[in-house]
Amino acid sequence: MKPIKLALFASGTGSNAESIIRYFEHKSTVEVVFVLSNKVHAPIVEKATSLGVHVVVCSNQEVEDTSYLVQLCQAHQIDYIILAGFLRKIPDTLIQTYPEKIINIHPSLLPKYGGAGMYGLKVHQAVKEAGETESGITIHYVSEHFDEGQRIAQFYTTISETDSPDEIQQKIHQLERTYFPIVVEKEINRFIQ
Ligand code: GAR
């Protein structure tokens, strides 16, 4: 059987993209075809290259273009698009071309602390300021509205009063590394069956 083809979109450090690349590295069922980044100097660009994955760097204008991403993904026969810390809005045309095939990870328990402008450390600062005793991650399909697509899975962690936003972020990254690749694989298996 032909492997399911993934494209990973990432804008930053790329710890999630890296854990997905490593998870599927030796599995014949899935192929990570390319990593797309809208930032040429993002650490993920070098990371993916050193892991032997093709990298596509594009401009924010190209991300906003209604046909660029559709054509790119179709040209590579991509089956699933995984947003691993990708901070630009996905154009509706791509969402319509890939219904329930674009998966995002968000570092909070949505619907809390989601929406435009809520990413990375900002999320954990808001969680801290609100005095939450737990936080977590949400893995969901991408819809036309930021962080509002149907949820696939959520995972929780406790937060103590003394945890700083940085420490909350570390706990969240740990959850992401543990669960994101497994949930992606489960979704793909559902598609194959
Ligand atoms: C991750 O925590 C991810 O959940 C978050 O950005 C971080 C990227 O880290 N995504 C969002 O905030 C999306 N709204 P990484 O570059 O090390 O994977």
PDB file of C-alpha atoms and ligand atoms in Angstrom:
ATOM      1  CA  MET A   1       0.000   0.000   0.000  1.00  0.00           C
ATOM      2  CA  LYS A   2       1.167   3.528  -0.805  1.00  0.00           C
ATOM      3  CA  PRO A   3       2.151   5.568   2.290  1.00  0.00           C
ATOM      4  CA  ILE A   4      -0.137   8.362   3.474  1.00  0.00           C
ATOM      5  CA  LYS A   5       1.543  11.649   2.631  1.00  0.00           C
ATOM      6  CA  LEU A   6       1.871  14.375   5.257  1.00  0.00           C
ATOM      7  CA  ALA A   7       2.838  18.021   4.977  1.00  0.00           C
ATOM      8  CA  LEU A   8       3.886  19.713   8.220  1.00  0.00           C
ATOM      9  CA  PHE A   9       3.416  23.482   8.541  1.00  0.00           C
ATOM     10  CA  ALA A  10       5.536  25.158  11.239  1.00  0.00           C
ATOM     11  CA  SER A  11       6.625  28.725  12.009  1.00  0.00           C
ATOM     12  CA  GLY A  12       8.966  28.387  14.973  1.00  0.00           C
ATOM     13  CA  THR A  13      11.122  26.078  17.053  1.00  0.00           C
ATOM     14  CA  GLY A  14       9.535  23.029  15.535  1.00  0.00           C
ATOM     15  CA  SER A  15       9.618  20.634  18.488  1.00  0.00           C
ATOM     16  CA  ASN A  16       6.234  19.243  17.402  1.00  0.00           C
ATOM     17  CA  ALA A  17       7.241  18.938  13.757  1.00  0.00           C
ATOM     18  CA  GLU A  18      10.440  17.193  14.857  1.00  0.00           C
ATOM     19  CA  SER A  19       8.618  14.704  17.084  1.00  0.00           C
ATOM     20  CA  ILE A  20       6.244  13.849  14.209  1.00  0.00           C
ATOM     21  CA  ILE A  21       9.131  13.417  11.757  1.00  0.00           C
ATOM     22  CA  ARG A  22      10.964  11.128  14.195  1.00  0.00           C
ATOM     23  CA  TYR A  23       7.813   9.161  15.075  1.00  0.00           C
ATOM     24  CA  PHE A  24       7.080   8.282  11.435  1.00  0.00           C
ATOM     25  CA  GLU A  25      10.717   8.022  10.293  1.00  0.00           C
ATOM     26  CA  HIS A  26      10.791   4.233  10.250  1.00  0.00           C
ATOM     27  CA  LYS A  27       7.120   3.555   9.541  1.00  0.00           C
ATOM     28  CA  SER A  28       6.250   2.577   5.994  1.00  0.00           C
ATOM     29  CA  THR A  29       2.601   3.652   6.359  1.00  0.00           C
ATOM     30  CA  VAL A  30       3.334   7.392   6.524  1.00  0.00           C
ATOM     31  CA  GLU A  31       5.674   9.692   4.651  1.00  0.00           C
ATOM     32  CA  VAL A  32       6.449  13.259   5.737  1.00  0.00           C
ATOM     33  CA  VAL A  33       6.807  14.813   2.286  1.00  0.00           C
ATOM     34  CA  PHE A  34       7.772  18.343   3.256  1.00  0.00           C
ATOM     35  CA  VAL A  35       7.851  20.917   6.021  1.00  0.00           C
ATOM     36  CA  LEU A  36       6.494  24.321   5.065  1.00  0.00           C
ATOM     37  CA  SER A  37       7.626  27.373   7.003  1.00  0.00           C
ATOM     38  CA  ASN A  38       6.706  30.998   6.513  1.00  0.00           C
ATOM     39  CA  LYS A  39       9.918  32.056   8.310  1.00  0.00           C
ATOM     40  CA  VAL A  40      13.240  31.447   6.634  1.00  0.00           C
ATOM     41  CA  HIS A  41      15.190  31.755   9.917  1.00  0.00           C
ATOM     42  CA  ALA A  42      12.866  29.597  12.027  1.00  0.00           C
ATOM     43  CA  PRO A  43      14.807  26.813  13.799  1.00  0.00           C
ATOM     44  CA  ILE A  44      12.487  24.232  12.202  1.00  0.00           C
ATOM     45  CA  VAL A  45      14.004  24.991   8.777  1.00  0.00           C
ATOM     46  CA  GLU A  46      17.455  23.748   9.835  1.00  0.00           C
ATOM     47  CA  LYS A  47      16.011  20.972  12.003  1.00  0.00           C
ATOM     48  CA  ALA A  48      13.907  19.476   9.203  1.00  0.00           C
ATOM     49  CA  THR A  49      16.761  19.799   6.706  1.00  0.00           C
ATOM     50  CA  SER A  50      19.122  17.952   9.061  1.00  0.00           C
ATOM     51  CA  LEU A  51      16.493  15.215   9.450  1.00  0.00           C
ATOM     52  CA  GLY A  52      16.455  14.802   5.680  1.00  0.00           C
ATOM     53  CA  VAL A  53      13.001  16.288   5.122  1.00  0.00           C
ATOM     54  CA  HIS A  54      12.406  18.638   2.194  1.00  0.00           C
ATOM     55  CA  VAL A  55      11.672  22.215   3.355  1.00  0.00           C
ATOM     56  CA  VAL A  56       9.511  24.751   1.544  1.00  0.00           C
ATOM     57  CA  VAL A  57       9.927  28.349   2.715  1.00  0.00           C
ATOM     58  CA  CYS A  58       7.169  30.689   1.628  1.00  0.00           C
ATOM     59  CA  SER A  59       6.155  34.285   2.264  1.00  0.00           C
ATOM     60  CA  ASN A  60       3.147  35.381   4.308  1.00  0.00           C
ATOM     61  CA  GLN A  61       1.707  36.704   1.059  1.00  0.00           C
ATOM     62  CA  GLU A  62       1.894  33.209  -0.439  1.00  0.00           C
ATOM     63  CA  VAL A  63       0.168  31.762   2.637  1.00  0.00           C
ATOM     64  CA  GLU A  64      -2.671  34.262   2.156  1.00  0.00           C
ATOM     65  CA  ASP A  65      -2.922  33.546  -1.564  1.00  0.00           C
ATOM     66  CA  THR A  66      -6.032  31.494  -2.335  1.00  0.00           C
ATOM     67  CA  SER A  67      -4.288  29.049  -4.655  1.00  0.00           C
ATOM     68  CA  TYR A  68      -0.597  28.777  -3.619  1.00  0.00           C
ATOM     69  CA  LEU A  69      -0.984  26.241  -0.788  1.00  0.00           C
ATOM     70  CA  VAL A  70      -3.691  24.261  -2.617  1.00  0.00           C
ATOM     71  CA  GLN A  71      -1.468  23.877  -5.676  1.00  0.00           C
ATOM     72  CA  LEU A  72       1.601  23.042  -3.589  1.00  0.00           C
ATOM     73  CA  CYS A  73      -0.189  20.323  -1.593  1.00  0.00           C
ATOM     74  CA  GLN A  74      -1.935  18.875  -4.622  1.00  0.00           C
ATOM     75  CA  ALA A  75       1.299  18.813  -6.639  1.00  0.00           C
ATOM     76  CA  HIS A  76       2.834  16.668  -3.858  1.00  0.00           C
ATOM     77  CA  GLN A  77      -0.334  14.531  -3.533  1.00  0.00           C
ATOM     78  CA  ILE A  78      -0.609  15.395   0.160  1.00  0.00           C
ATOM     79  CA  ASP A  79      -3.285  13.513   2.135  1.00  0.00           C
ATOM     80  CA  TYR A  80      -2.990  15.289   5.509  1.00  0.00           C
ATOM     81  CA  ILE A  81      -1.699  18.680   6.604  1.00  0.00           C
ATOM     82  CA  ILE A  82      -0.453  18.974  10.170  1.00  0.00           C
ATOM     83  CA  LEU A  83      -0.122  22.422  11.751  1.00  0.00           C
ATOM     84  CA  ALA A  84       2.706  22.130  14.250  1.00  0.00           C
ATOM     85  CA  GLY A  85       3.069  25.635  15.642  1.00  0.00           C
ATOM     86  CA  PHE A  86       2.027  27.334  12.399  1.00  0.00           C
ATOM     87  CA  LEU A  87       0.923  30.828  13.269  1.00  0.00           C
ATOM     88  CA  ARG A  88      -0.742  32.105  10.093  1.00  0.00           C
ATOM     89  CA  LYS A  89      -4.405  31.734   9.212  1.00  0.00           C
ATOM     90  CA  ILE A  90      -5.063  28.925   6.749  1.00  0.00           C
ATOM     91  CA  PRO A  91      -6.967  30.137   3.661  1.00  0.00           C
ATOM     92  CA  ASP A  92     -10.532  28.856   3.289  1.00  0.00           C
ATOM     93  CA  THR A  93      -9.677  27.376  -0.117  1.00  0.00           C
ATOM     94  CA  LEU A  94      -7.197  24.959   1.484  1.00  0.00           C
ATOM     95  CA  ILE A  95      -9.695  24.022   4.223  1.00  0.00           C
ATOM     96  CA  GLN A  96     -12.336  23.302   1.588  1.00  0.00           C
ATOM     97  CA  THR A  97      -9.873  21.218  -0.456  1.00  0.00           C
ATOM     98  CA  TYR A  98      -8.865  19.205   2.634  1.00  0.00           C
ATOM     99  CA  PRO A  99     -12.001  18.863   4.812  1.00  0.00           C
ATOM    100  CA  GLU A 100     -11.124  17.138   8.121  1.00  0.00           C
ATOM    101  CA  LYS A 101      -7.619  16.573   6.775  1.00  0.00           C
ATOM    102  CA  ILE A 102      -5.940  19.591   8.362  1.00  0.00           C
ATOM    103  CA  ILE A 103      -5.066  19.032  12.005  1.00  0.00           C
ATOM    104  CA  ASN A 104      -3.865  21.693  14.448  1.00  0.00           C
ATOM    105  CA  ILE A 105      -2.392  21.527  17.925  1.00  0.00           C
ATOM    106  CA  HIS A 106      -3.204  24.291  20.393  1.00  0.00           C
ATOM    107  CA  PRO A 107      -1.468  24.664  23.776  1.00  0.00           C
ATOM    108  CA  SER A 108      -4.609  25.096  25.925  1.00  0.00           C
ATOM    109  CA  LEU A 109      -7.865  23.379  26.717  1.00  0.00           C
ATOM    110  CA  LEU A 110     -10.021  24.965  24.011  1.00  0.00           C
ATOM    111  CA  PRO A 111     -12.369  26.788  23.967  1.00  0.00           C
ATOM    112  CA  LYS A 112     -10.347  28.467  26.740  1.00  0.00           C
ATOM    113  CA  TYR A 113      -7.408  30.633  25.696  1.00  0.00           C
ATOM    114  CA  GLY A 114      -7.869  30.269  21.957  1.00  0.00           C
ATOM    115  CA  GLY A 115      -8.516  32.606  19.047  1.00  0.00           C
ATOM    116  CA  ALA A 116      -6.486  35.051  16.983  1.00  0.00           C
ATOM    117  CA  GLY A 117      -3.330  36.244  18.735  1.00  0.00           C
ATOM    118  CA  MET A 118      -3.356  33.411  21.284  1.00  0.00           C
ATOM    119  CA  TYR A 119      -0.218  31.376  20.712  1.00  0.00           C
ATOM    120  CA  GLY A 120       2.904  30.162  22.449  1.00  0.00           C
ATOM    121  CA  LEU A 121       3.852  31.803  25.747  1.00  0.00           C
ATOM    122  CA  LYS A 122       0.921  34.278  25.549  1.00  0.00           C
ATOM    123  CA  VAL A 123      -1.419  31.367  26.198  1.00  0.00           C
ATOM    124  CA  HIS A 124       0.491  30.238  29.282  1.00  0.00           C
ATOM    125  CA  GLN A 125       0.704  33.803  30.639  1.00  0.00           C
ATOM    126  CA  ALA A 126      -3.089  34.083  30.346  1.00  0.00           C
ATOM    127  CA  VAL A 127      -3.540  30.705  32.043  1.00  0.00           C
ATOM    128  CA  LYS A 128      -1.254  31.838  34.890  1.00  0.00           C
ATOM    129  CA  GLU A 129      -2.996  35.200  35.299  1.00  0.00           C
ATOM    130  CA  ALA A 130      -6.369  33.482  35.521  1.00  0.00           C
ATOM    131  CA  GLY A 131      -5.067  31.264  38.348  1.00  0.00           C
ATOM    132  CA  GLU A 132      -5.980  28.027  36.581  1.00  0.00           C
ATOM    133  CA  THR A 133      -5.167  24.792  38.391  1.00  0.00           C
ATOM    134  CA  GLU A 134      -5.002  22.795  35.170  1.00  0.00           C
ATOM    135  CA  SER A 135      -4.192  23.333  31.531  1.00  0.00           C
ATOM    136  CA  GLY A 136      -3.526  21.092  28.577  1.00  0.00           C
ATOM    137  CA  ILE A 137      -3.481  20.655  24.840  1.00  0.00           C
ATOM    138  CA  THR A 138      -6.185  20.411  22.197  1.00  0.00           C
ATOM    139  CA  ILE A 139      -5.776  18.602  18.895  1.00  0.00           C
ATOM    140  CA  HIS A 140      -8.501  19.598  16.444  1.00  0.00           C
ATOM    141  CA  TYR A 141      -9.505  19.886  12.807  1.00  0.00           C
ATOM    142  CA  VAL A 142      -8.975  23.278  11.274  1.00  0.00           C
ATOM    143  CA  SER A 143     -12.083  25.223  10.320  1.00  0.00           C
ATOM    144  CA  GLU A 144     -12.586  28.701   8.873  1.00  0.00           C
ATOM    145  CA  HIS A 145     -12.510  30.164  12.406  1.00  0.00           C
ATOM    146  CA  PHE A 146      -9.308  30.203  14.488  1.00  0.00           C
ATOM    147  CA  ASP A 147      -9.215  27.333  17.020  1.00  0.00           C
ATOM    148  CA  GLU A 148     -12.907  26.490  16.590  1.00  0.00           C
ATOM    149  CA  GLY A 149     -12.742  23.324  14.480  1.00  0.00           C
ATOM    150  CA  GLN A 150     -14.080  20.026  15.784  1.00  0.00           C
ATOM    151  CA  ARG A 151     -11.953  18.648  18.609  1.00  0.00           C
ATOM    152  CA  ILE A 152     -10.218  15.300  18.193  1.00  0.00           C
ATOM    153  CA  ALA A 153      -8.527  14.977  21.594  1.00  0.00           C
ATOM    154  CA  GLN A 154      -7.533  16.900  24.716  1.00  0.00           C
ATOM    155  CA  PHE A 155      -4.900  16.041  27.312  1.00  0.00           C
ATOM    156  CA  TYR A 156      -4.543  17.625  30.756  1.00  0.00           C
ATOM    157  CA  THR A 157      -1.800  18.591  33.174  1.00  0.00           C
ATOM    158  CA  THR A 158      -2.028  20.112  36.645  1.00  0.00           C
ATOM    159  CA  ILE A 159      -0.613  23.541  37.405  1.00  0.00           C
ATOM    160  CA  SER A 160       0.669  24.539  40.803  1.00  0.00           C
ATOM    161  CA  GLU A 161       0.484  28.063  42.217  1.00  0.00           C
ATOM    162  CA  THR A 162       4.257  28.428  41.893  1.00  0.00           C
ATOM    163  CA  ASP A 163       4.486  27.410  38.214  1.00  0.00           C
ATOM    164  CA  SER A 164       5.702  30.272  35.999  1.00  0.00           C
ATOM    165  CA  PRO A 165       4.410  30.646  32.410  1.00  0.00           C
ATOM    166  CA  ASP A 166       7.714  29.095  31.260  1.00  0.00           C
ATOM    167  CA  GLU A 167       7.183  26.103  33.511  1.00  0.00           C
ATOM    168  CA  ILE A 168       3.607  25.720  32.283  1.00  0.00           C
ATOM    169  CA  GLN A 169       4.964  25.797  28.742  1.00  0.00           C
ATOM    170  CA  GLN A 170       7.410  22.997  29.560  1.00  0.00           C
ATOM    171  CA  LYS A 171       4.588  20.834  30.911  1.00  0.00           C
ATOM    172  CA  ILE A 172       2.552  21.541  27.777  1.00  0.00           C
ATOM    173  CA  HIS A 173       5.467  20.719  25.475  1.00  0.00           C
ATOM    174  CA  GLN A 174       5.848  17.410  27.285  1.00  0.00           C
ATOM    175  CA  LEU A 175       2.167  16.609  26.631  1.00  0.00           C
ATOM    176  CA  GLU A 176       2.564  17.653  22.990  1.00  0.00           C
ATOM    177  CA  ARG A 177       5.620  15.460  22.420  1.00  0.00           C
ATOM    178  CA  THR A 178       3.899  12.478  24.045  1.00  0.00           C
ATOM    179  CA  TYR A 179       0.491  12.660  22.395  1.00  0.00           C
ATOM    180  CA  PHE A 180       0.515  14.603  19.115  1.00  0.00           C
ATOM    181  CA  PRO A 181       2.210  11.948  16.920  1.00  0.00           C
ATOM    182  CA  ILE A 182       0.016   9.184  18.368  1.00  0.00           C
ATOM    183  CA  VAL A 183      -3.208  11.125  17.741  1.00  0.00           C
ATOM    184  CA  VAL A 184      -2.104  11.940  14.176  1.00  0.00           C
ATOM    185  CA  GLU A 185      -1.377   8.260  13.551  1.00  0.00           C
ATOM    186  CA  LYS A 186      -4.777   7.265  14.953  1.00  0.00           C
ATOM    187  CA  GLU A 187      -6.507   9.749  12.650  1.00  0.00           C
ATOM    188  CA  ILE A 188      -4.609   8.415   9.642  1.00  0.00           C
ATOM    189  CA  ASN A 189      -5.538   4.835  10.527  1.00  0.00           C
ATOM    190  CA  ARG A 190      -9.173   5.852  10.678  1.00  0.00           C
ATOM    191  CA  PHE A 191      -8.825   7.272   7.142  1.00  0.00           C
ATOM    192  CA  ILE A 192      -7.183   4.086   5.819  1.00  0.00           C
ATOM    193  CA  GLN A 193      -9.887   1.758   7.210  1.00  0.00           C
TER     194      GLN A 193
HETATM  195  C1  GAR B   1       3.264  24.684  20.480  1.00  0.00           C
HETATM  196  O1  GAR B   1       3.126  24.757  21.860  1.00  0.00           O
HETATM  197  C2  GAR B   1       1.901  24.699  19.810  1.00  0.00           C
HETATM  198  O2  GAR B   1       0.900  24.093  20.569  1.00  0.00           O
HETATM  199  C3  GAR B   1       1.662  26.180  19.697  1.00  0.00           C
HETATM  200  O3  GAR B   1       2.903  26.727  19.337  1.00  0.00           O
HETATM  201  C4  GAR B   1       3.928  25.947  19.934  1.00  0.00           C
HETATM  202  C5  GAR B   1       4.950  25.638  18.866  1.00  0.00           C
HETATM  203  O4  GAR B   1       6.053  24.978  19.420  1.00  0.00           O
HETATM  204  N1  GAR B   1       0.639  26.478  18.744  1.00  0.00           N
HETATM  205  C6  GAR B   1      -0.166  27.525  18.874  1.00  0.00           C
HETATM  206  O5  GAR B   1      -0.090  28.318  19.782  1.00  0.00           O
HETATM  207  C7  GAR B   1      -1.228  27.634  17.774  1.00  0.00           C
HETATM  208  N2  GAR B   1      -2.194  28.622  18.105  1.00  0.00           N
HETATM  209  P1  GAR B   1       7.046  24.187  18.496  1.00  0.00           P
HETATM  210  O6  GAR B   1       7.451  25.132  17.376  1.00  0.00           O
HETATM  211  O7  GAR B   1       8.219  23.845  19.370  1.00  0.00           O
HETATM  212  O8  GAR B   1       6.340  22.972  17.972  1.00  0.00           O
END
